[in-house]
mmCIF file of C-alpha atoms in Angstrom:
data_model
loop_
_atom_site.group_PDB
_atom_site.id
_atom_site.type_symbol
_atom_site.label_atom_id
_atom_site.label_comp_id
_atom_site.label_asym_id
_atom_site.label_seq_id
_atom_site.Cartn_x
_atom_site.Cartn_y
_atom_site.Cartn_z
ATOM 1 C CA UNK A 1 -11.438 0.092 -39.343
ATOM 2 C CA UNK A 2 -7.707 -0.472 -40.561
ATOM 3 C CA UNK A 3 -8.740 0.913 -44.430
ATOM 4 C CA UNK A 4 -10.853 3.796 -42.868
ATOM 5 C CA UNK A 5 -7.582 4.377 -40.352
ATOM 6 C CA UNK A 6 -4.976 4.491 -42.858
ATOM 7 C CA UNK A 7 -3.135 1.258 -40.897
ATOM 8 C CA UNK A 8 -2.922 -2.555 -41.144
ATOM 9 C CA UNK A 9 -5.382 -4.502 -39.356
ATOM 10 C CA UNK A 10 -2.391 -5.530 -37.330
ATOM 11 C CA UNK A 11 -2.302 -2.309 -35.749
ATOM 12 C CA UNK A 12 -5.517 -1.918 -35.232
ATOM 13 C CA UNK A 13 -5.242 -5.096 -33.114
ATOM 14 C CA UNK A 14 -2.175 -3.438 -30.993
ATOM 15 C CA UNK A 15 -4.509 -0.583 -30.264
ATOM 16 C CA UNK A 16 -7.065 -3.051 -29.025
ATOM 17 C CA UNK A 17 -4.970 -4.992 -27.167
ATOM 18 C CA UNK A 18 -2.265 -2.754 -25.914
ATOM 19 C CA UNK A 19 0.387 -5.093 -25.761
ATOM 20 C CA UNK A 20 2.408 -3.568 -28.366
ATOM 21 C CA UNK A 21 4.199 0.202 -29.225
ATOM 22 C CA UNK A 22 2.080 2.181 -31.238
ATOM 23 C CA UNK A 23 2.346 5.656 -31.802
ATOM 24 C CA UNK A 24 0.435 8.643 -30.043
ATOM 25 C CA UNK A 25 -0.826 9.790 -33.462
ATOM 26 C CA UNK A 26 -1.526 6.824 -34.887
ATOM 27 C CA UNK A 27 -3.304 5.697 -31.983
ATOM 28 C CA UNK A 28 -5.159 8.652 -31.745
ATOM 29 C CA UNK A 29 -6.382 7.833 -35.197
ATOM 30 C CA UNK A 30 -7.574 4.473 -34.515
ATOM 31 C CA UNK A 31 -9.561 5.195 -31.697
ATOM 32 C CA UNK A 32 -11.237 8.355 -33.595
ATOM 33 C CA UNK A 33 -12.033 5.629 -36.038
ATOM 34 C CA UNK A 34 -13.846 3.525 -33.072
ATOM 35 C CA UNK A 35 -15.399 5.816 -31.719
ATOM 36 C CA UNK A 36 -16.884 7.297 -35.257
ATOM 37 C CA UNK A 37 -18.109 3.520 -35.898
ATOM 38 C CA UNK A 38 -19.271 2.813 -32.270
ATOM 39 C CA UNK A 39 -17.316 -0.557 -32.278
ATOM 40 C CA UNK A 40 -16.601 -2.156 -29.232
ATOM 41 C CA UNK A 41 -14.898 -4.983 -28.269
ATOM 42 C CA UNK A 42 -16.691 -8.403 -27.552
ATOM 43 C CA UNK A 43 -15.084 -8.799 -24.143
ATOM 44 C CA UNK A 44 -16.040 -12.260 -23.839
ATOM 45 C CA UNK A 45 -15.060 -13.537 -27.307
ATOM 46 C CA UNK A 46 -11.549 -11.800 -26.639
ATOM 47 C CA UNK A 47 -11.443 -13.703 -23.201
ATOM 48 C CA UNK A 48 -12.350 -17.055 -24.791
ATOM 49 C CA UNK A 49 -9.625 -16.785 -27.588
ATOM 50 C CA UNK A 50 -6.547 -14.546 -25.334
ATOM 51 C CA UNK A 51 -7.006 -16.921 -22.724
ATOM 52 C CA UNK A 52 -7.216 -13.284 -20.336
ATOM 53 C CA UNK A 53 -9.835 -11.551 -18.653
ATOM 54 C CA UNK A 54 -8.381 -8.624 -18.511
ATOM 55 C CA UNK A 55 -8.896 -8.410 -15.075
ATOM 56 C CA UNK A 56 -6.520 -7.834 -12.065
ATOM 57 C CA UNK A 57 -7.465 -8.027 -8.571
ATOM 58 C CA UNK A 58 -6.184 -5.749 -5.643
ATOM 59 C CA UNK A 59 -6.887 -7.837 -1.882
ATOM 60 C CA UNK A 60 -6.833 -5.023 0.848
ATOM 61 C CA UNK A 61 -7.729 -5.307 4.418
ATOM 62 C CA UNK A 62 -9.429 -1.911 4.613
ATOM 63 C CA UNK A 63 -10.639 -0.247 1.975
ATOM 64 C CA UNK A 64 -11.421 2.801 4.113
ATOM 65 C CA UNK A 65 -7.824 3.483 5.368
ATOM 66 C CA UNK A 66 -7.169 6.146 2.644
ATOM 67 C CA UNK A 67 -3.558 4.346 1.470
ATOM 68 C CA UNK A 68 -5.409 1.569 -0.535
ATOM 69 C CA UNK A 69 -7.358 3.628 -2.869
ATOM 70 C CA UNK A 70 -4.358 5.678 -3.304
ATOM 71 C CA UNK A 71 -2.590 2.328 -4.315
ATOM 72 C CA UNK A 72 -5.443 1.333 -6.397
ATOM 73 C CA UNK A 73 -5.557 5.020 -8.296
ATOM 74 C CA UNK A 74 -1.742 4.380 -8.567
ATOM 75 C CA UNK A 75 -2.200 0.692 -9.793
ATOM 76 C CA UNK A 76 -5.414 2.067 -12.357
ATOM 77 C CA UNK A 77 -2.369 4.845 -13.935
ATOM 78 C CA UNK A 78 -0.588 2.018 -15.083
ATOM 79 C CA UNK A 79 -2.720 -0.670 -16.490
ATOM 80 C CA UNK A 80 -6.062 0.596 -17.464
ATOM 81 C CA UNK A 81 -4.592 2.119 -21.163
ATOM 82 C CA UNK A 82 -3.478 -1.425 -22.065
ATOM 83 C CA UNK A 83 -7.088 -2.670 -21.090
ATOM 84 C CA UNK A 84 -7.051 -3.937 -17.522
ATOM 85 C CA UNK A 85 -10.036 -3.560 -14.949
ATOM 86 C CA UNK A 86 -8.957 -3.548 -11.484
ATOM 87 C CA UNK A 87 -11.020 -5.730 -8.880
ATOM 88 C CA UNK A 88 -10.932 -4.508 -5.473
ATOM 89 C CA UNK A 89 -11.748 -7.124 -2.464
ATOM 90 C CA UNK A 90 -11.606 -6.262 1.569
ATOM 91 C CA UNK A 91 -10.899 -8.606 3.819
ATOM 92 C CA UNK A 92 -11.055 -6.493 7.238
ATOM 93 C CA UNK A 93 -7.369 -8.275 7.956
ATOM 94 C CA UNK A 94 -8.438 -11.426 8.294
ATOM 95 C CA UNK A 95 -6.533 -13.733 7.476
ATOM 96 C CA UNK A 96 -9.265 -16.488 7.007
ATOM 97 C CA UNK A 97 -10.693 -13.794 4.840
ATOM 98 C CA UNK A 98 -7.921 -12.924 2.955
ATOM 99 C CA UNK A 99 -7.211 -16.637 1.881
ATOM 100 C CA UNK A 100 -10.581 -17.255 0.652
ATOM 101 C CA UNK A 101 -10.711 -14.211 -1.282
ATOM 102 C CA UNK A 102 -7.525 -15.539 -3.031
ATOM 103 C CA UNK A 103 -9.023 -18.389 -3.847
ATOM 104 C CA UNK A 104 -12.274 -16.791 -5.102
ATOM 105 C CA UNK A 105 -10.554 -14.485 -7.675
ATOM 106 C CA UNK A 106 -8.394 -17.995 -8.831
ATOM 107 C CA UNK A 107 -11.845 -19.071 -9.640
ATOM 108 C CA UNK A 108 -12.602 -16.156 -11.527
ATOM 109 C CA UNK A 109 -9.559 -16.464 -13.456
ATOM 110 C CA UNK A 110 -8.076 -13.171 -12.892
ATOM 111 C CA UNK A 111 -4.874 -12.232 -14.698
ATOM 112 C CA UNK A 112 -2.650 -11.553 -12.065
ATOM 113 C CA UNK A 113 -3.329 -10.413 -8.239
ATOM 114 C CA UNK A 114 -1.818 -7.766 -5.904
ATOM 115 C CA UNK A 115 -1.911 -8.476 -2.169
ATOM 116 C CA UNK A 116 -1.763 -5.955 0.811
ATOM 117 C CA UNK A 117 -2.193 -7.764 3.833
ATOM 118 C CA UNK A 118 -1.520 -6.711 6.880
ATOM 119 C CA UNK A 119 1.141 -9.183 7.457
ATOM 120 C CA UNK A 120 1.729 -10.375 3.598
ATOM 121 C CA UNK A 121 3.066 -13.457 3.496
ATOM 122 C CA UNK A 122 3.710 -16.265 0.454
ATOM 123 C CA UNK A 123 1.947 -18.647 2.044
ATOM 124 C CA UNK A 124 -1.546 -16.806 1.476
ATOM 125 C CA UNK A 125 -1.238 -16.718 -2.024
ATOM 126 C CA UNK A 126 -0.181 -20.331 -2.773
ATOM 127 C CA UNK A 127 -3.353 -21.033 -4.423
ATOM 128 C CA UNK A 128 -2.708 -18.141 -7.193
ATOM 129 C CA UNK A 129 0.707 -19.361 -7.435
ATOM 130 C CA UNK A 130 -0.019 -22.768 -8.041
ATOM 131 C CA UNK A 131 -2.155 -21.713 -11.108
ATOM 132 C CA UNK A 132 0.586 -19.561 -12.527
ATOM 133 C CA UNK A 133 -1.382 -16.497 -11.402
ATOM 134 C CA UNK A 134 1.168 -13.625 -11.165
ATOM 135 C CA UNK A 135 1.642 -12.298 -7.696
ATOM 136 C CA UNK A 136 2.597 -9.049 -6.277
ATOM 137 C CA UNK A 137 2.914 -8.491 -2.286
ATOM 138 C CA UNK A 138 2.737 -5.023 -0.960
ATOM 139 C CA UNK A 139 4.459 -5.955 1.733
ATOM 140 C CA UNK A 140 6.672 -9.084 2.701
ATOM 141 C CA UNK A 141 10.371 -10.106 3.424
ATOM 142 C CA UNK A 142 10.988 -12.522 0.568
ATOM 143 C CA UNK A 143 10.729 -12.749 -2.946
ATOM 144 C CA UNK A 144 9.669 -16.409 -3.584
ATOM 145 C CA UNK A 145 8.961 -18.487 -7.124
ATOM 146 C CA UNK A 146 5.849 -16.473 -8.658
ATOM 147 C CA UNK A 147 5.521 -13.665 -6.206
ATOM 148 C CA UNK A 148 7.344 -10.290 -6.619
ATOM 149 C CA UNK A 149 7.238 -8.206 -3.564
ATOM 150 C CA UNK A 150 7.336 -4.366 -3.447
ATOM 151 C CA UNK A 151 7.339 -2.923 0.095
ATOM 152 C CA UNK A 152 7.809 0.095 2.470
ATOM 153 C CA UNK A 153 11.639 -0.608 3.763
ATOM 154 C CA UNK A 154 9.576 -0.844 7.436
ATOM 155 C CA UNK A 155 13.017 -1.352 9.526
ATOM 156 C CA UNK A 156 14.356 1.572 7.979
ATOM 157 C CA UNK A 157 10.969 3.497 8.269
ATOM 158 C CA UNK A 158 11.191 2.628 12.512
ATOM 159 C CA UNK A 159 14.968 3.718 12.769
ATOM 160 C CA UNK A 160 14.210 6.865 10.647
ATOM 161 C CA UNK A 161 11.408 8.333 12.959
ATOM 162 C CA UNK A 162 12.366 7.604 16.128
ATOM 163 C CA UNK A 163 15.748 8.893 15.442
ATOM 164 C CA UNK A 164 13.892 12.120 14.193
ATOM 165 C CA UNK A 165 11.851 12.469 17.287
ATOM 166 C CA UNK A 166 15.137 11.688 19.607
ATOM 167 C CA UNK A 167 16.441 14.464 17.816
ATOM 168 C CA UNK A 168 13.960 16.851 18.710
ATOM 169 C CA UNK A 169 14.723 15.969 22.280
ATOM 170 C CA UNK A 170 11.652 13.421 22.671
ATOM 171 C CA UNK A 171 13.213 10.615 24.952
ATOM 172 C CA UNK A 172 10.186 8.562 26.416
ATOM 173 C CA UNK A 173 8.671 7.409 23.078
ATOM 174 C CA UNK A 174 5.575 5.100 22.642
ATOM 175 C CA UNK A 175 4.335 3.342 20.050
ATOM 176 C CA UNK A 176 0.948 2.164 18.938
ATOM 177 C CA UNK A 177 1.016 -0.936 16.647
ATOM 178 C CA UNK A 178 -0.787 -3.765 15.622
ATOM 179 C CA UNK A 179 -1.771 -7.324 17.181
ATOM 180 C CA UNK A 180 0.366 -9.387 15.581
ATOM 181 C CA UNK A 181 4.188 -9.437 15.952
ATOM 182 C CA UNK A 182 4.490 -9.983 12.211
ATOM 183 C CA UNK A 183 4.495 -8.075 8.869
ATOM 184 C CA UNK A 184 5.691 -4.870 8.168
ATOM 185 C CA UNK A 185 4.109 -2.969 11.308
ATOM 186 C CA UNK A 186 6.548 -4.870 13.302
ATOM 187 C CA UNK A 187 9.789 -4.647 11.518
ATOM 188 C CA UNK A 188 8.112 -0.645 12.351
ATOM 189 C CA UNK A 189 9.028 -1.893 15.557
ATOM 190 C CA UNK A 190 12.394 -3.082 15.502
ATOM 191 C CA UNK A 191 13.489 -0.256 13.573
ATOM 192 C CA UNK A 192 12.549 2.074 16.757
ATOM 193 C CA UNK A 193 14.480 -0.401 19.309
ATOM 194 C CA UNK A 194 16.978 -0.319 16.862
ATOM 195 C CA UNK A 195 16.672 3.383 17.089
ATOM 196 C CA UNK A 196 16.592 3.701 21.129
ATOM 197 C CA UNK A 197 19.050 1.332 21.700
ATOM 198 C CA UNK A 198 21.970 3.063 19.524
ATOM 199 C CA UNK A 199 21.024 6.768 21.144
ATOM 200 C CA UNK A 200 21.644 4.921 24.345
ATOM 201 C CA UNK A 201 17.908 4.981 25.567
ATOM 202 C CA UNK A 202 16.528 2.310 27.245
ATOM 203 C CA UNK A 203 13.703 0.355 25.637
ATOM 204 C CA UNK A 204 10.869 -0.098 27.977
ATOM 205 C CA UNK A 205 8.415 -2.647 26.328
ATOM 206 C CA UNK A 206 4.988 -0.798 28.299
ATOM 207 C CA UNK A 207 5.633 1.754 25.968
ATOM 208 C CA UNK A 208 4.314 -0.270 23.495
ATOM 209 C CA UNK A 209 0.429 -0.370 22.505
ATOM 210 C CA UNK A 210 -1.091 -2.957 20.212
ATOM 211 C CA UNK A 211 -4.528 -1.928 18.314
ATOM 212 C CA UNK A 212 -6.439 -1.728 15.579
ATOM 213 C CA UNK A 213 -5.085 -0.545 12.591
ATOM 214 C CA UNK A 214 -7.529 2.619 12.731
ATOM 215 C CA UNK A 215 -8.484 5.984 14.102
ATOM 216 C CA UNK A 216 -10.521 4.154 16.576
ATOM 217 C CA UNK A 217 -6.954 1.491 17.124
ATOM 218 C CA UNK A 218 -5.314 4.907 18.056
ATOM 219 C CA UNK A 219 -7.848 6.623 20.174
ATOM 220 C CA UNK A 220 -7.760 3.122 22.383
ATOM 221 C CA UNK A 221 -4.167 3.216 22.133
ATOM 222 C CA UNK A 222 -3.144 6.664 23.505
ATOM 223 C CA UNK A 223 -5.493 6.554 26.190
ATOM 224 C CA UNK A 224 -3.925 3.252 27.421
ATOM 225 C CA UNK A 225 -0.308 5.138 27.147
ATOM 226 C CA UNK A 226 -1.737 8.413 28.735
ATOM 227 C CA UNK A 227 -2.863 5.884 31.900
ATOM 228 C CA UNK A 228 1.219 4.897 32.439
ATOM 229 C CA UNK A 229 2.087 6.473 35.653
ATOM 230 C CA UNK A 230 4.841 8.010 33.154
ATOM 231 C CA UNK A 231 3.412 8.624 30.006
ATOM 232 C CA UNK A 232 5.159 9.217 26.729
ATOM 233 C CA UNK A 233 6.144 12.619 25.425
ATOM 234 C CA UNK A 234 5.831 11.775 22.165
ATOM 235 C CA UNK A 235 3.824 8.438 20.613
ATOM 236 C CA UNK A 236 4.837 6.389 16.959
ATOM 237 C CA UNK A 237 1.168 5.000 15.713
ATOM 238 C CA UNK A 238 1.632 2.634 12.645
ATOM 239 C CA UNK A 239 0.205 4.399 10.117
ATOM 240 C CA UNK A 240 -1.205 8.078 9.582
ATOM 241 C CA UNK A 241 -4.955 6.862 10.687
ATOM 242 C CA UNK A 242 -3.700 5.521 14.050
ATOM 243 C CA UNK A 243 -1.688 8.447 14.430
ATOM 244 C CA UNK A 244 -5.185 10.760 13.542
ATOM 245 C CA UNK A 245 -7.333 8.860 16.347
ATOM 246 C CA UNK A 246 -4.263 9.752 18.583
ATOM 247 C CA UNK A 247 -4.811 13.043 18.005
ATOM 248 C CA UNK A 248 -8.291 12.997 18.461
ATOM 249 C CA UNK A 249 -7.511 11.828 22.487
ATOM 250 C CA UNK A 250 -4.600 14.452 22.762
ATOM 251 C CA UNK A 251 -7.371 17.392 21.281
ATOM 252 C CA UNK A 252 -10.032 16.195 23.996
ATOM 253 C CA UNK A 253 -7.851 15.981 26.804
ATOM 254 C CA UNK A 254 -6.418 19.538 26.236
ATOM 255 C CA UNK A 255 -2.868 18.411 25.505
ATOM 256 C CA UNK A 256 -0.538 21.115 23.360
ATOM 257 C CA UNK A 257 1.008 18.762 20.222
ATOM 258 C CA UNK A 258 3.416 18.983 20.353
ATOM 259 C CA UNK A 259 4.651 20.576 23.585
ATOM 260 C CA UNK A 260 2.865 18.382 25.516
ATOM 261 C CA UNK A 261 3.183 15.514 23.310
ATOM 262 C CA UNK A 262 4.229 15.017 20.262
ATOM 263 C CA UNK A 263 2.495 12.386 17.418
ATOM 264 C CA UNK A 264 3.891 10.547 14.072
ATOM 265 C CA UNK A 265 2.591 8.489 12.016
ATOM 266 C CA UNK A 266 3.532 6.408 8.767
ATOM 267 C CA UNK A 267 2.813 6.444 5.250
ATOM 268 C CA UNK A 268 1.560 10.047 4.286
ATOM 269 C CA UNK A 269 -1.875 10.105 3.302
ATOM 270 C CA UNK A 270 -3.712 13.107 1.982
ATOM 271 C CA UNK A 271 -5.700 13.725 5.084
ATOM 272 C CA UNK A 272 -2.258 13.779 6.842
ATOM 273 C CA UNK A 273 -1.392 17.179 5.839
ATOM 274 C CA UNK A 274 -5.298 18.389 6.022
ATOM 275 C CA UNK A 275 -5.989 17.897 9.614
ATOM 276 C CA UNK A 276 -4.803 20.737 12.209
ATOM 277 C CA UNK A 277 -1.906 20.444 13.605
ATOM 278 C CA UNK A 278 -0.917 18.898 10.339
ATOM 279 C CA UNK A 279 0.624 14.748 10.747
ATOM 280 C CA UNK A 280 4.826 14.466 10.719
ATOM 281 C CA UNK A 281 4.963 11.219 9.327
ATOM 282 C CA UNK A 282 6.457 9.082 6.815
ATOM 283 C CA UNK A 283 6.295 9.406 3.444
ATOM 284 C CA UNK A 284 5.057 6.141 1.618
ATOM 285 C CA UNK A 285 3.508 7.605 -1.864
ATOM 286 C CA UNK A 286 1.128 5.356 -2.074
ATOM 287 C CA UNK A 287 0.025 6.128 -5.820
ATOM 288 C CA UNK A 288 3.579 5.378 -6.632
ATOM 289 C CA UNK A 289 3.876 2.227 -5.421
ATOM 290 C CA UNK A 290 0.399 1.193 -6.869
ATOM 291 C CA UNK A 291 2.249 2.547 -10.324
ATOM 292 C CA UNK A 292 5.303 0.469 -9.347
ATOM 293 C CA UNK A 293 3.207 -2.868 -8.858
ATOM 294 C CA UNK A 294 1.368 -2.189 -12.295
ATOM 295 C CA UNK A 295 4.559 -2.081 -14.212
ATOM 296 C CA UNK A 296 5.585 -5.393 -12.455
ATOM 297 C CA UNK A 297 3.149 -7.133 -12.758
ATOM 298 C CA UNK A 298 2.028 -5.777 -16.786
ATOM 299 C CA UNK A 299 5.762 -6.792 -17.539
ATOM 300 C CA UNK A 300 5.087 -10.460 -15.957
ATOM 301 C CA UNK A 301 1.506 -10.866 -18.213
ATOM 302 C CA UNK A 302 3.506 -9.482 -21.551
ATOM 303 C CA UNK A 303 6.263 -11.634 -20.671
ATOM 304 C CA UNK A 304 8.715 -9.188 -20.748
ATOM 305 C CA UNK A 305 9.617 -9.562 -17.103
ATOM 306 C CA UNK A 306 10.222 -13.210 -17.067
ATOM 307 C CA UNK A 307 13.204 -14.713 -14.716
ATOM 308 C CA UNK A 308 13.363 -14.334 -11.183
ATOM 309 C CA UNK A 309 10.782 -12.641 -8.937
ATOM 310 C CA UNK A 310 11.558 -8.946 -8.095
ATOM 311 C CA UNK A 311 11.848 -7.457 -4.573
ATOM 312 C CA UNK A 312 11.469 -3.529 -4.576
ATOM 313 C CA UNK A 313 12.214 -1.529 -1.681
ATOM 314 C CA UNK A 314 10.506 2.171 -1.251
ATOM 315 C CA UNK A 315 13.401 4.287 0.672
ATOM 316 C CA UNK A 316 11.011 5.971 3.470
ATOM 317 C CA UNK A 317 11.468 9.838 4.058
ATOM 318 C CA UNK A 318 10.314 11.969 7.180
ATOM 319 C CA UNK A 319 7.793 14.379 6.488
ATOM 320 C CA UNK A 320 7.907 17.535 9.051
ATOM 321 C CA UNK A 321 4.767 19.179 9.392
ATOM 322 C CA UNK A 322 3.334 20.760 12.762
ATOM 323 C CA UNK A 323 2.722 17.666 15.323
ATOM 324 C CA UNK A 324 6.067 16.599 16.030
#
C-alpha cells in the first residue's frame, strides 16, 4: 500500500491508526489506495498488539431523552476519524445499574468511558479508575485523580432562568425536579433560591415538585402544582422533556402559555423549538459538549493531555421562544 501510495509504510500506519498529523491529501491518497485493494484492518490482531480496543463507552440513564444521542452524535464528530466505536449503555438512572454497567465495560476493556448520570459522582466510576480507564463525567462538582468532568454550570443555569422569568413579571414560580437532592438537577435548584431570594421573593418550598426525569415526570408534576390552592404562574421543569409533559397538562386543561402560565425548561433539545408554543429554555448544546468530552478524553488515550484532571464548565444561555 505505501509503494502503490507514493508514502512510507510509516504513514500508512498514521492513517490506520490516527494518532498522528497527516495531511488531507495525502490521506486522501492512502485511503483511495485501501479502498482500491479492499484491505481492512484485522481489528483483533491490532487489539492484541496496541493493547486498545478501540472502543469507548457512553453510560446514560435514558437513551430516549433526546440530549444523550445528541451527546453521543457530538462525542461520534470527534473520535470516530481516529478509529473509535462508541458503546452506548442505559441504565434507566439507577444507580445499582449504572455501577454494574461500569464494571461490565472494565471487563470488556474499553478505552476510556464517559458517564452521564443523573447525579454523576466519582465514586461510581472507581472501578474504571482503578484500572487506569480514562474517565469523563458529564456532570459532577469535582475533578478527582483519573476523572475529568465537563458539566452544565447548573447553579448558574437556576439563577439565570428564574431571574429571566422574574423579569417578565412571573413572581410565584414552581419547579419540577428530580428525586434526589443531588447532582446537577439540584444545584438547578439552588440557583432559583438563589434567584428568589436576591429579587426579594420569598421561597416557598411547596412550590417545589420532584418527578421523573420525563414527559410523563412533568405531566405528574404540574398537575400536583396546579392542585396548590395557589398555583404557580409560571413552572421551571429540569430539563426540556419535563418541561414538554408540562405542557401537555397546561394544553388539556385549556390554560393560555403563557398568559396563564408560563413553562421553561433546560438544556435545548431539538424538539424544544418544534413543539407549539415553542420551549424558552436553556441552552445546553448538547452535540458540543459530546465534541468537548471527545477531545478530552482522545487527548488522555494519545497522551497528550496528561497532568491533572480537567473540569470544564458550559456557560448556560436563555433561549426565548413563545412559552415564557
Amino acid at each position: 500500500m505505501a509503494a502503490r501510495a507514493g508514502v512510507s509504510p510509516t504513514t500508512v500506519s498514521h492513517v490506520v491508526s490516527g494518532r498522528r498529523h497527516v495531511s488531507e491529501v495525502t490521506r486522501a491518497r492512502v485511503r483511495s489506495v485501501m479502498d482500491e485493494l479492499g484491505w481492512e484492518p484485522n481489528q483483533l490482531a491490532r487489539s492484541l498488539r496496541t493493547q486498545r480496543t478501540q472502543t469507548i463507552a457512553l453510560i446514560v440513564p435514558d437513551i430516549t431523552n433526546p440530549f444523550y444521542p445528541s451527546v453521543a452524535r457530538g462525542l461520534l464528530d470527534v473520535v470516530t476519524e481516529p478509529g473509535y466505536q462508541v458503546l452506548i449503555g442505559n441504565t434507566d438512572g439507577s444507580p445499582a445499574a449504572e455501577r454494574d454497567l461500569v464494571a461490565r465495560m472494565v471487563t470488556r476493556s474499553v478505552d476510556a468511558i464517559v458517564f452521564a448520570g443523573y447525579y454523576s459522582k466519582a465514586s461510581d466510576v472507581t472501578a474504571a479508575v482503578d484500572a487506569g480507564i480514562p474517565v469523563a463525567l458529564m456532570g459532577g462538582r469535582r475533578a478527582s485523580a483519573g476523572i475529568d468532568v465537563l458539566t452544565s454550570d447548573d447553579l448558574a443555569a437556576g439563577e439565570i432562568a428564574t431571574r429571566y422569568l422574574i423579569g417578565r413579571g412571573y413572581h410565584r414560580i414552581g419547579f419540577i425536579t428530580g428525586a434526589s437532592g443531588d447532582g446537577p438537577p439540584a444545584d438547578r435548584v439552588r440557583g432559583y433560591r438563589r434567584a428568589l431570594t436576591s429579587a426579594g421573593l420569598r421561597f416557598n418550598s411547596r412550590l417545589i415538585v420532584r418527578e421523573e426525569f420525563s414527559r410523563a415526570g412533568g405531566t405528574a408534576g404540574l398537575q400536583k402544582l396546579l392542585e396548590l390552592r395557589k398555583p404557580p404562574r409560571a413552572v421551571l421543569c429540569t430539563n426540556d422533556m419535563v418541561a414538554i409533559g408540562a405542557l401537555d397538562v397546561a394544553r388539556e386543561r385549556g390554560l393560555h402559555v403563557p398568559d396563564d402560565l408560563a413553562v421553561m425548561g433546560f438544556d435545548d433539545i431539538d424538539a424544544a423549538a418544534l413543539i407549539s408554543p415553542s420551549l424558552t429554555t436553556i441552552a445546553g448544546d448538547p452535540r458540543e459538549q459530546g465534541r468537548a468530552v471527545g477531545r478530552v478524553l482522545l487527548g488522555r488515550l494519545a497522551g497528550t493531555a496528561a497532568g491533572l484532571p480537567q473540569r470544564i464548565l458550559f456557560a448556560p444561555s436563555v433561549v426565548p421562544r413563545e412559552s415564557a
